[in-house]
Structure formats: structure tokens, C-alpha cells
Amino acid sequence: MSDRAPQWVERRLPTEESSQLVDLVRDIVQREIAPRAAQEEEAGHFPREVFTLLSESGLLGLPYDSEHGGGDQPYEVYLQVLEELSAARLTVGLGVSVHSLACHALAGYGTKDQRTEHLPEMLSGGLLGAYCLSEPASGSDAASLRTKAVRDGDDWVITGTKAWITHGGIADFYTVLARTGAEGARGITAFLVPGDAAGLSAAVPEKKMGMKGSPTAQLHFDGVRVPDARRIGDEGQGFAVALSALDSGRLGIAACAIGVAQAALNEALGYATGREQFGRPIADFQGLRFMLADMATRIEAGRALYLEAARLRDAGRPFSRQAAMAKLFCTDAAMQVTVDAVQVLGGYGYTQDFPVERLMREAKVLQIVEGTNQIQRMVIARHLAGPESR
Ligand SMILES: Cc1cc2nc3c(=O)[nH]c(=O)nc-3n(C[C@H](O)[C@H](O)[C@H](O)COP(=O)(O)OP(=O)(O)OC[C@H]3O[C@@H](n4cnc5c(N)ncnc54)[C@H](O)[C@@H]3O)c2cc1C
């Protein structure tokens, strides 16, 4: 196992407060996350206590209003925090991103009363969230979802199955998209469902290639009753709510990807300078030097792209196209960089004695979640074709 001291990325953060925040994250990473990451991932252990600590430290609601328990941080800062967490352990970085996604609907579309009642405990009260859009038969074509919510007096009764839910079975609240009207995108409504609702159950988590510590499970809604006060936004507005959360969520995935890639590059660099063949460190050979240069360039280009999209979002400008580009580029970069890192380590890269094989397995999922990279290309192309084609 590699035991070198972590190499921190030099960051240009906008305020002194945000620099202190990143220092706090690095302290938590070094003490609580990195030392246990490999072992707990292998054992499939979800570090719930780390999420409790992040919540207590104000790190689970960073991009949201302090009025409701958030951290008032720009997205530019929040994403760099995700990058730091993901470099240590993707289960944690992606978990924070998914939690944030699950809060997005209520923060953006909830009424004043709903926000006052629920957001403080979601953002800084120790709760963990999940986001339920995908279903067994509707993934990329999310608007074809079939889970139904039927009005019954002041309540809604939800029936159906959600698939692939990160934190499924362990979350305290679920942001759920369900059909309340006709077929298609306009018949969908969003709800905030408590984790202990009667009729809600989770299947055994999926056995995954990587991110084994992060539970991903089907959720069954068997007549789950929620009051109308837990409907988020208008009836039929759910798909717009879901998509607006995904624009922001995709930036989170881009930052997670750059974290994974940076961790792989750090490992590769450390190994290449220490390992000798033909009487010289392998880092002296041009074949590897060019590979390392390409890896570093992909990472810096990806970071610049996600930060540019985040700054547009922070300035209140449209950022959907740039978010799709950042998700596409950063996750493809993470895949390439982690595969290359395994190559730099030679046979050792293929063993569990070094973290690069885990990072390579983790990178793969980032090309799939929150819209596959084929779907990102469709989104980008639609933007290029002009507003009438969207
Ligand atoms: C570990 C993990 C965690 C996840 N967490 C969540 C979560 O928390 N909440 C949630 O709601 N979902 C979650 N997902 C689901 C994820 O968002 C979906 O897997 C993803 O959207 C793809 O859907 P699908 O798997 O049904 O694939 P499909 O949509 O069936 O796609 C299969 C293949 O076809 C391609 N494809 C489909 N349509 C087109 C097209 N029009 N043009 C070109 N290619 C196309 C896709 O790119 C893909 O390569 C998670 C998935 C994983 C693996």
C-alpha cells in the first residue's frame, strides 16, 4: 500500500474563508477518510460516521443559503471540496454530490414553509439524502418513468420501483420523481419522501465493479403515502425540477472525476520516480514522461472546464451546455488517466497493493451516472443546434 504524504493541488480560491474551508477538508481527509478508504471499499463498508462529521462541520450544505443551514459558498468552492473528497474516496465525494442533488429540488422549488421546515436538517442536521429518478425500464429516457403518485384527499400514494439509487435503503430522505399525469415529461411531479415511510423498502444493494462502499439499490414503493405538503413544485413540474438538479449534479460528477484522476496521477508520479529499470528511474524514459504529461494536461484542462461552468452558475448565467461538456470531458479524462496510471505501475498497478486499480474501477461509473456520456453529447449537440431544437 502506498503510504506517501498526500500531494495537495495548489488552488486559487476566491476568499480567505474558502481557503480555510479547503484546509478543514484536507484535515478531515487525512485523519478520517484516506487511511480507511482502501480497506473499507474492499469490505463494502459505507462510512456513515464520515457523513455525520461532514454535516457537523458544515460541509454537507456548502452551496446552499446559510438562512437554511447551508454554507453560502459559491459552486466554484463547493466543487473543489468535492474534488478533494473524491481524490481520497469516491464513495464520500460522490455521496456528498448525490446528497446535494437530493437537496436541490426543495431548495430551488420548495415553498417558504417547506424550506423552513425541512432544509435545516437536510443541510446541516446530520441527515443523508438520495435522488430517485432512474427505474428498471427507464434510464437515459428518464421521462418515460412509470412510478405513479395518485392523489387521495390531502395525500399522494406512491407505487412503483426506482433503480440504482445511491444511498438506497440508508438515506433519511428521498427526492422522488413520480408520474401524476399523462405520459411524457409534463406528467411528472417531485416529492420529498422520508426514509422511514411505511411501504418503502430497499432491495439488496447491487454488487458493483467499484465504489463498493456506496450502497446502490432498488427502492420499492408499495402504496407509500405522503401528504401534499411534501410535493415539491407544481404538479407536472417534476421533470423540470429533475433536470435543473442534474445540470448542477453533473458539475459535481465532473469535480469527482478530476479528484479520482488527480489521485491516480499522484500515485503514478510517485511510483515512476522511485522505480528503477535499466539502471534509471522509469520516470526518466520519454515513453512514460509523455504519458505523465498527457495525464496532467487532461486533469488541468478538466479542472479549468468545470470551474468555468461553475463560475457561470455562480454569476447566475446559463451553464447547462458547459455542465454537460465538463461532465463529458472530466469523466472521459478520469477513465483515460486511471488506465494510464495502471500502465505506469506495470504489474503492481494491476494489484490491490496500490490504489490505482481501485481508481480505475471507480472512474468507469462516472461515465455512466447522471446521464451517460452519450447523453451528454446529445445535450451539447442540442445546444449547438440552437434553442428551437432543445
Ligand atoms: C453506481 C450507480 C449509481 C447510480 N445512482 C443513481 C441515483 O442515485 N439516482 C438515480 O436516479 N439514478 C442513479 N443511477 C442510474 C444512472 O443514472 C443510469 O444508470 C444512467 O442514467 C443510464 O441509464 P441505464 O443504466 O438505464 O442505461 P440505458 O439508458 O439503458 O443505456 C444503455 C446504453 O445505451 C446508451 N444510450 C441510451 N440512449 C441513447 C441514445 N439516445 N443515444 C445514444 N446512446 C444511448 C447509453 O449511453 C448506454 O451506453 C446510478 C447508476 C449507477 C451505476
Short mmCIF file of C-alpha atoms and ligand atoms in Angstrom, two decimals:
data_model
loop_
_atom_site.label_atom_id
_atom_site.label_comp_id
_atom_site.label_asym_id
_atom_site.label_seq_id
_atom_site.Cartn_x
_atom_site.Cartn_y
_atom_site.Cartn_z
CA MET A 1 0.00 0.00 0.00
CA SER A 2 1.27 3.47 -0.86
CA ASP A 3 2.00 5.50 2.28
CA ARG A 4 3.39 8.68 0.79
CA ALA A 5 2.20 12.00 2.23
CA PRO A 6 -0.69 13.44 0.21
CA GLN A 7 0.26 15.92 -2.52
CA TRP A 8 -2.24 18.73 -2.39
CA VAL A 9 -3.25 20.61 -5.50
CA GLU A 10 -2.44 24.33 -5.41
CA ARG A 11 -5.80 26.07 -5.63
CA ARG A 12 -6.78 29.64 -6.40
CA LEU A 13 -9.74 30.12 -4.09
CA PRO A 14 -11.83 33.28 -4.10
CA THR A 15 -11.75 34.16 -0.37
CA GLU A 16 -9.78 33.55 2.80
CA GLU A 17 -12.84 31.76 4.18
CA SER A 18 -12.86 29.31 1.28
CA SER A 19 -9.13 28.61 1.75
CA GLN A 20 -9.80 27.77 5.39
CA LEU A 21 -12.65 25.55 4.31
CA VAL A 22 -10.39 23.56 1.99
CA ASP A 23 -7.81 23.26 4.81
CA LEU A 24 -10.55 21.84 7.03
CA VAL A 25 -11.50 19.33 4.31
CA ARG A 26 -7.87 18.26 3.91
CA ASP A 27 -7.58 17.75 7.64
CA ILE A 28 -10.69 15.52 7.64
CA VAL A 29 -9.42 13.68 4.55
CA GLN A 30 -6.07 12.96 6.18
CA ARG A 31 -7.45 11.92 9.54
CA GLU A 32 -10.78 10.26 8.80
CA ILE A 33 -11.11 9.31 5.13
CA ALA A 34 -7.86 8.40 3.33
CA PRO A 35 -6.42 5.97 5.93
CA ARG A 36 -9.51 3.71 5.78
CA ALA A 37 -10.51 4.11 2.16
CA ALA A 38 -8.91 1.04 0.57
CA GLN A 39 -9.84 -1.38 3.34
CA GLU A 40 -13.42 -0.17 3.70
CA GLU A 41 -14.00 -0.15 -0.05
CA GLU A 42 -12.78 -3.73 -0.24
CA ALA A 43 -15.11 -4.68 2.62
CA GLY A 44 -18.06 -2.76 1.10
CA HIS A 45 -18.41 -0.62 4.22
CA PHE A 46 -20.33 2.67 3.99
CA PRO A 47 -18.72 5.32 6.26
CA ARG A 48 -21.89 6.87 7.69
CA GLU A 49 -19.90 8.46 10.53
CA VAL A 50 -17.85 10.42 7.97
CA PHE A 51 -21.06 11.94 6.59
CA THR A 52 -22.17 12.82 10.13
CA LEU A 53 -18.81 14.53 10.66
CA LEU A 54 -19.10 16.38 7.34
CA SER A 55 -22.58 17.54 8.32
CA GLU A 56 -21.40 18.71 11.75
CA SER A 57 -18.51 20.54 10.05
CA GLY A 58 -20.89 22.41 7.73
CA LEU A 59 -19.67 20.53 4.66
CA LEU A 60 -22.90 18.84 3.54
CA GLY A 61 -24.75 22.01 2.54
CA LEU A 62 -21.95 24.19 1.18
CA PRO A 63 -23.65 25.72 -1.91
CA TYR A 64 -26.93 26.50 -0.11
CA ASP A 65 -28.18 29.55 1.82
CA SER A 66 -26.97 29.98 5.39
CA GLU A 67 -30.52 31.09 6.23
CA HIS A 68 -31.47 27.40 5.91
CA GLY A 69 -28.32 25.83 7.34
CA GLY A 70 -26.18 25.96 4.20
CA GLY A 71 -22.62 27.25 3.80
CA ASP A 72 -23.25 30.19 1.41
CA GLN A 73 -20.32 29.06 -0.73
CA PRO A 74 -20.08 29.60 -4.48
CA TYR A 75 -20.21 26.48 -6.64
CA GLU A 76 -16.59 27.12 -7.57
CA VAL A 77 -15.61 26.36 -3.97
CA TYR A 78 -18.08 23.55 -3.36
CA LEU A 79 -16.82 21.65 -6.42
CA GLN A 80 -13.21 21.89 -5.32
CA VAL A 81 -14.22 20.44 -1.96
CA LEU A 82 -15.88 17.54 -3.83
CA GLU A 83 -12.66 17.07 -5.79
CA GLU A 84 -10.60 16.84 -2.60
CA LEU A 85 -13.01 14.33 -1.03
CA SER A 86 -13.18 12.19 -4.18
CA ALA A 87 -9.40 12.04 -4.51
CA ALA A 88 -9.39 10.35 -1.10
CA ARG A 89 -12.50 8.21 -1.59
CA LEU A 90 -15.14 8.44 -4.32
CA THR A 91 -17.82 6.90 -2.09
CA VAL A 92 -17.57 10.05 0.04
CA GLY A 93 -17.16 12.66 -2.73
CA LEU A 94 -19.93 11.25 -4.89
CA GLY A 95 -22.06 10.68 -1.78
CA VAL A 96 -21.83 14.38 -0.92
CA SER A 97 -22.67 15.27 -4.53
CA VAL A 98 -25.75 12.99 -4.50
CA HIS A 99 -26.86 14.39 -1.14
CA SER A 100 -26.56 17.90 -2.55
CA LEU A 101 -28.54 16.84 -5.63
CA ALA A 102 -31.27 15.49 -3.36
CA CYS A 103 -31.49 18.86 -1.57
CA HIS A 104 -31.60 20.84 -4.80
CA ALA A 105 -35.30 20.30 -5.58
CA LEU A 106 -36.58 21.56 -2.25
CA ALA A 107 -34.08 24.44 -2.08
CA GLY A 108 -34.95 25.59 -5.60
CA TYR A 109 -38.64 24.80 -5.92
CA GLY A 110 -39.97 24.33 -2.37
CA THR A 111 -42.31 26.84 -0.75
CA LYS A 112 -41.02 29.12 2.01
CA ASP A 113 -42.72 26.91 4.62
CA GLN A 114 -41.25 23.71 3.15
CA ARG A 115 -37.77 25.20 3.08
CA THR A 116 -38.04 26.44 6.67
CA GLU A 117 -39.36 23.11 7.89
CA HIS A 118 -37.06 20.66 6.09
CA LEU A 119 -33.90 22.30 4.76
CA PRO A 120 -32.01 22.97 8.03
CA GLU A 121 -31.93 19.30 9.00
CA MET A 122 -31.20 18.24 5.40
CA LEU A 123 -28.30 20.67 5.01
CA SER A 124 -26.69 20.57 8.43
CA GLY A 125 -28.74 18.36 10.74
CA GLY A 126 -26.97 15.08 10.08
CA LEU A 127 -29.48 13.72 7.56
CA LEU A 128 -28.41 11.93 4.40
CA GLY A 129 -30.34 12.24 1.14
CA ALA A 130 -30.91 10.27 -2.06
CA TYR A 131 -32.23 11.19 -5.50
CA CYS A 132 -34.69 8.84 -7.19
CA LEU A 133 -35.15 9.32 -10.92
CA SER A 134 -33.98 6.09 -12.61
CA GLU A 135 -36.15 2.97 -12.85
CA PRO A 136 -35.50 -0.56 -14.10
CA ALA A 137 -37.01 0.27 -17.52
CA SER A 138 -36.18 3.98 -17.73
CA GLY A 139 -32.60 5.19 -17.53
CA SER A 140 -31.42 7.55 -20.25
CA ASP A 141 -35.06 8.02 -21.30
CA ALA A 142 -35.95 9.27 -17.83
CA ALA A 143 -39.17 10.97 -18.93
CA SER A 144 -40.68 7.51 -19.56
CA LEU A 145 -40.67 6.70 -15.82
CA ARG A 146 -43.62 4.67 -14.52
CA THR A 147 -43.63 5.04 -10.73
CA LYS A 148 -47.05 6.50 -10.00
CA ALA A 149 -48.31 9.00 -7.44
CA VAL A 150 -52.10 9.10 -7.14
CA ARG A 151 -53.96 11.82 -5.24
CA ASP A 152 -56.04 10.62 -2.25
CA GLY A 153 -57.56 13.55 -0.33
CA ASP A 154 -54.70 15.60 1.10
CA ASP A 155 -52.21 12.80 0.42
CA TRP A 156 -50.42 11.21 -2.51
CA VAL A 157 -49.97 7.43 -2.71
CA ILE A 158 -46.76 6.37 -4.48
CA THR A 159 -46.36 2.95 -6.09
CA GLY A 160 -43.53 1.63 -8.23
CA THR A 161 -39.83 0.75 -8.29
CA LYS A 162 -36.83 3.04 -8.52
CA ALA A 163 -33.46 1.60 -9.59
CA TRP A 164 -29.79 2.33 -9.00
CA ILE A 165 -30.43 4.60 -6.04
CA THR A 166 -27.22 5.79 -4.37
CA HIS A 167 -27.81 5.59 -0.58
CA GLY A 168 -30.90 3.45 -1.32
CA GLY A 169 -32.03 1.85 1.93
CA ILE A 170 -29.84 4.02 4.18
CA ALA A 171 -30.98 7.56 3.30
CA ASP A 172 -33.05 9.66 5.69
CA PHE A 173 -34.93 11.33 2.84
CA TYR A 174 -35.59 10.63 -0.84
CA THR A 175 -36.32 13.17 -3.56
CA VAL A 176 -38.63 11.12 -5.76
CA LEU A 177 -39.90 11.77 -9.29
CA ALA A 178 -43.24 10.10 -9.96
CA ARG A 179 -45.94 10.18 -12.62
CA THR A 180 -49.03 12.13 -11.61
CA GLY A 181 -50.38 12.83 -15.08
CA ALA A 182 -50.13 11.84 -18.72
CA GLU A 183 -47.22 10.09 -20.43
CA GLY A 184 -44.09 12.14 -21.08
CA ALA A 185 -42.12 14.84 -19.31
CA ARG A 186 -45.11 17.01 -18.40
CA GLY A 187 -46.84 14.32 -16.32
CA ILE A 188 -44.14 14.07 -13.64
CA THR A 189 -44.11 15.58 -10.13
CA ALA A 190 -41.41 15.69 -7.42
CA PHE A 191 -41.92 14.60 -3.79
CA LEU A 192 -39.86 14.59 -0.62
CA VAL A 193 -40.30 11.15 0.97
CA PRO A 194 -39.00 10.36 4.47
CA GLY A 195 -36.68 7.35 4.70
CA ASP A 196 -38.90 5.61 7.25
CA ALA A 197 -42.18 5.99 5.30
CA ALA A 198 -44.49 2.98 5.61
CA GLY A 199 -44.46 0.86 2.44
CA LEU A 200 -40.94 1.91 1.41
CA SER A 201 -38.32 -0.85 1.23
CA ALA A 202 -34.93 -1.40 -0.40
CA ALA A 203 -33.60 -4.43 -2.24
CA VAL A 204 -30.19 -5.96 -1.52
CA PRO A 205 -27.59 -3.48 -2.87
CA GLU A 206 -26.13 -4.13 -6.32
CA LYS A 207 -22.77 -5.92 -6.46
CA LYS A 208 -20.70 -3.34 -8.30
CA MET A 209 -17.34 -3.16 -10.06
CA GLY A 210 -16.19 -0.27 -7.86
CA MET A 211 -17.41 2.19 -5.24
CA LYS A 212 -18.37 -0.88 -3.25
CA GLY A 213 -18.70 1.12 -0.06
CA SER A 214 -21.52 3.20 -1.57
CA PRO A 215 -24.81 1.28 -1.46
CA THR A 216 -26.73 1.36 -4.77
CA ALA A 217 -30.13 -0.30 -4.50
CA GLN A 218 -33.60 -0.63 -5.96
CA LEU A 219 -36.32 1.02 -3.89
CA HIS A 220 -39.84 -0.36 -3.79
CA PHE A 221 -42.75 2.00 -3.15
CA ASP A 222 -45.72 -0.09 -2.10
CA GLY A 223 -48.51 2.44 -1.57
CA VAL A 224 -46.23 4.96 0.19
CA ARG A 225 -48.44 7.77 1.49
CA VAL A 226 -47.07 11.32 1.66
CA PRO A 227 -49.03 14.50 2.40
CA ASP A 228 -49.46 17.11 -0.34
CA ALA A 229 -47.24 19.33 1.83
CA ARG A 230 -44.36 17.11 0.66
CA ARG A 231 -45.00 17.77 -3.03
CA ILE A 232 -42.11 19.86 -4.40
CA GLY A 233 -43.07 22.44 -7.03
CA ASP A 234 -46.24 22.30 -9.08
CA GLU A 235 -47.94 19.18 -10.35
CA GLY A 236 -46.32 18.33 -13.69
CA GLN A 237 -43.22 20.41 -12.93
CA GLY A 238 -41.17 17.44 -11.71
CA PHE A 239 -39.16 16.82 -14.85
CA ALA A 240 -38.02 20.45 -14.99
CA VAL A 241 -37.09 20.14 -11.29
CA ALA A 242 -35.15 16.94 -12.01
CA LEU A 243 -33.28 18.38 -14.98
CA SER A 244 -32.30 21.57 -13.22
CA ALA A 245 -30.86 19.49 -10.36
CA LEU A 246 -28.98 17.39 -12.91
CA ASP A 247 -27.29 20.42 -14.51
CA SER A 248 -25.75 21.17 -11.13
CA GLY A 249 -25.22 17.49 -10.27
CA ARG A 250 -23.25 16.95 -13.49
CA LEU A 251 -20.77 19.56 -12.36
CA GLY A 252 -20.42 17.60 -9.13
CA ILE A 253 -19.61 14.43 -11.10
CA ALA A 254 -17.05 16.36 -13.17
CA ALA A 255 -15.29 17.50 -9.99
CA CYS A 256 -15.40 13.98 -8.53
CA ALA A 257 -13.78 12.69 -11.74
CA ILE A 258 -10.93 15.17 -11.56
CA GLY A 259 -10.35 14.14 -7.94
CA VAL A 260 -10.07 10.48 -8.93
CA ALA A 261 -7.78 11.36 -11.85
CA GLN A 262 -5.54 13.57 -9.69
CA ALA A 263 -5.17 10.79 -7.12
CA ALA A 264 -4.14 8.38 -9.92
CA LEU A 265 -1.60 10.85 -11.33
CA ASN A 266 -0.09 11.41 -7.88
CA GLU A 267 0.35 7.66 -7.45
CA ALA A 268 1.84 7.26 -10.92
CA LEU A 269 4.30 10.11 -10.39
CA GLY A 270 5.40 8.79 -7.01
CA TYR A 271 5.92 5.31 -8.40
CA ALA A 272 7.68 6.40 -11.60
CA THR A 273 10.28 8.43 -9.73
CA GLY A 274 11.03 5.58 -7.29
CA ARG A 275 11.01 2.54 -9.60
CA GLU A 276 14.25 1.82 -11.49
CA GLN A 277 14.69 -0.24 -14.66
CA PHE A 278 17.72 -0.30 -16.95
CA GLY A 279 19.62 1.45 -14.12
CA ARG A 280 17.43 4.58 -14.12
CA PRO A 281 14.12 5.73 -12.63
CA ILE A 282 11.40 4.81 -15.13
CA ALA A 283 10.29 8.47 -14.93
CA ASP A 284 13.41 9.29 -16.98
CA PHE A 285 12.10 7.43 -20.03
CA GLN A 286 10.42 9.61 -22.58
CA GLY A 287 7.73 6.99 -23.22
CA LEU A 288 6.49 7.43 -19.65
CA ARG A 289 7.24 11.14 -19.38
CA PHE A 290 4.94 11.86 -22.33
CA MET A 291 2.24 9.70 -20.76
CA LEU A 292 2.53 11.57 -17.44
CA ALA A 293 2.47 14.91 -19.29
CA ASP A 294 -0.75 13.92 -21.09
CA MET A 295 -2.33 12.78 -17.83
CA ALA A 296 -1.50 16.09 -16.10
CA THR A 297 -2.76 18.10 -19.08
CA ARG A 298 -6.09 16.25 -19.18
CA ILE A 299 -6.56 16.91 -15.47
CA GLU A 300 -5.81 20.62 -15.66
CA ALA A 301 -7.99 21.07 -18.75
CA GLY A 302 -10.85 19.26 -17.00
CA ARG A 303 -10.49 21.33 -13.84
CA ALA A 304 -10.50 24.55 -15.87
CA LEU A 305 -13.64 23.41 -17.72
CA TYR A 306 -15.65 22.55 -14.61
CA LEU A 307 -14.52 25.74 -12.87
CA GLU A 308 -15.57 27.84 -15.86
CA ALA A 309 -19.03 26.22 -15.79
CA ALA A 310 -19.23 26.76 -12.01
CA ARG A 311 -18.34 30.43 -12.35
CA LEU A 312 -21.09 30.89 -14.94
CA ARG A 313 -23.53 29.26 -12.50
CA ASP A 314 -22.27 31.46 -9.66
CA ALA A 315 -22.82 34.53 -11.84
CA GLY A 316 -26.43 33.45 -12.50
CA ARG A 317 -25.75 32.83 -16.19
CA PRO A 318 -26.82 29.78 -18.25
CA PHE A 319 -24.39 26.90 -17.72
CA SER A 320 -26.23 23.78 -18.93
CA ARG A 321 -24.08 23.28 -22.06
CA GLN A 322 -20.85 23.85 -20.14
CA ALA A 323 -22.01 21.46 -17.37
CA ALA A 324 -22.60 18.71 -19.95
CA MET A 325 -19.21 19.43 -21.54
CA ALA A 326 -17.47 19.36 -18.16
CA LYS A 327 -19.15 16.06 -17.19
CA LEU A 328 -18.23 14.51 -20.53
CA PHE A 329 -14.64 15.73 -20.66
CA CYS A 330 -13.71 15.23 -17.00
CA THR A 331 -15.12 11.71 -16.72
CA ASP A 332 -13.52 10.60 -20.00
CA ALA A 333 -10.27 12.16 -18.74
CA ALA A 334 -10.55 10.26 -15.44
CA MET A 335 -11.03 6.97 -17.33
CA GLN A 336 -8.00 7.58 -19.54
CA VAL A 337 -5.79 8.86 -16.72
CA THR A 338 -6.59 5.95 -14.40
CA VAL A 339 -5.97 3.37 -17.15
CA ASP A 340 -2.64 5.08 -17.86
CA ALA A 341 -1.76 5.12 -14.15
CA VAL A 342 -2.18 1.34 -14.02
CA GLN A 343 0.16 1.11 -17.02
CA VAL A 344 2.79 3.32 -15.33
CA LEU A 345 2.85 0.96 -12.35
CA GLY A 346 3.25 -2.10 -14.58
CA GLY A 347 2.31 -5.38 -12.88
CA TYR A 348 1.98 -3.68 -9.49
CA GLY A 349 -0.69 -1.41 -10.97
CA TYR A 350 -2.85 -4.48 -11.51
CA THR A 351 -2.74 -5.49 -7.83
CA GLN A 352 -4.61 -4.26 -4.80
CA ASP A 353 -1.29 -3.30 -3.19
CA PHE A 354 -1.62 0.09 -4.91
CA PRO A 355 -4.75 2.22 -5.21
CA VAL A 356 -4.66 2.73 -8.99
CA GLU A 357 -6.70 -0.39 -9.82
CA ARG A 358 -9.46 0.83 -7.48
CA LEU A 359 -9.31 4.32 -9.01
CA MET A 360 -9.64 2.78 -12.50
CA ARG A 361 -12.74 0.81 -11.44
CA GLU A 362 -14.20 3.93 -9.80
CA ALA A 363 -13.60 6.13 -12.85
CA LYS A 364 -15.80 3.87 -15.01
CA VAL A 365 -19.01 4.63 -13.15
CA LEU A 366 -18.56 8.36 -13.65
CA GLN A 367 -19.02 7.92 -17.42
CA ILE A 368 -22.43 6.38 -16.67
CA VAL A 369 -24.12 8.24 -13.79
CA GLU A 370 -26.20 11.43 -14.05
CA GLY A 371 -26.61 10.99 -17.77
CA THR A 372 -24.24 8.72 -19.67
CA ASN A 373 -21.59 10.40 -21.78
CA GLN A 374 -23.64 9.60 -24.88
CA ILE A 375 -26.48 11.60 -23.33
CA GLN A 376 -24.08 14.49 -22.54
CA ARG A 377 -23.12 14.58 -26.22
CA MET A 378 -26.80 14.76 -27.14
CA VAL A 379 -27.29 17.68 -24.73
CA ILE A 380 -24.26 19.53 -26.10
CA ALA A 381 -25.30 18.94 -29.72
CA ARG A 382 -28.81 20.22 -28.98
CA HIS A 383 -27.34 23.43 -27.57
CA LEU A 384 -25.15 23.81 -30.65
CA ALA A 385 -28.17 23.42 -32.90
CA GLY A 386 -29.92 26.36 -31.23
CA PRO A 387 -32.78 26.91 -28.76
CA GLU A 388 -35.55 25.66 -31.05
CA SER A 389 -34.04 22.15 -31.11
CA ARG A 390 -33.91 21.75 -27.29
C1 LIG B 1 -23.38 3.24 -9.27
C2 LIG B 1 -24.58 3.93 -9.83
C3 LIG B 1 -25.24 4.88 -9.06
C4 LIG B 1 -26.39 5.49 -9.56
N1 LIG B 1 -27.07 6.40 -8.76
C5 LIG B 1 -28.27 6.88 -9.16
C6 LIG B 1 -29.07 7.68 -8.28
O1 LIG B 1 -28.68 7.97 -7.15
N2 LIG B 1 -30.29 8.09 -8.71
C7 LIG B 1 -30.75 7.79 -9.96
O2 LIG B 1 -31.87 8.21 -10.27
N3 LIG B 1 -30.02 7.03 -10.83
C8 LIG B 1 -28.79 6.57 -10.45
N4 LIG B 1 -28.04 5.80 -11.30
C9 LIG B 1 -28.58 5.43 -12.62
C10 LIG B 1 -27.86 6.10 -13.78
O3 LIG B 1 -28.20 7.46 -13.83
C11 LIG B 1 -28.26 5.33 -15.04
O4 LIG B 1 -27.58 4.08 -14.98
C12 LIG B 1 -27.92 6.08 -16.30
O5 LIG B 1 -28.73 7.21 -16.44
C13 LIG B 1 -28.09 5.19 -17.54
O6 LIG B 1 -29.31 4.53 -17.54
P1 LIG B 1 -29.36 2.94 -17.79
O7 LIG B 1 -28.38 2.30 -16.87
O8 LIG B 1 -30.76 2.51 -17.70
O9 LIG B 1 -28.80 2.74 -19.24
P2 LIG B 1 -29.61 2.89 -20.63
O10 LIG B 1 -30.36 4.18 -20.65
O11 LIG B 1 -30.37 1.63 -20.87
O12 LIG B 1 -28.42 2.99 -21.66
C14 LIG B 1 -27.65 1.86 -22.08
C15 LIG B 1 -26.63 2.36 -23.12
O13 LIG B 1 -27.33 2.95 -24.23
C16 LIG B 1 -26.87 4.28 -24.44
N5 LIG B 1 -27.98 5.10 -24.92
C17 LIG B 1 -29.23 5.18 -24.44
N6 LIG B 1 -29.96 6.05 -25.16
C18 LIG B 1 -29.15 6.53 -26.12
C19 LIG B 1 -29.30 7.47 -27.20
N7 LIG B 1 -30.45 8.11 -27.41
N8 LIG B 1 -28.23 7.72 -27.99
C20 LIG B 1 -27.05 7.08 -27.78
N9 LIG B 1 -26.84 6.18 -26.79
C21 LIG B 1 -27.87 5.93 -25.98
C22 LIG B 1 -26.37 4.75 -23.08
O14 LIG B 1 -25.44 5.82 -23.19
C23 LIG B 1 -25.73 3.48 -22.56
O15 LIG B 1 -24.44 3.35 -23.10
C24 LIG B 1 -26.87 5.18 -10.85
C25 LIG B 1 -26.17 4.24 -11.63
C26 LIG B 1 -25.05 3.61 -11.14
C27 LIG B 1 -24.35 2.59 -11.99
#
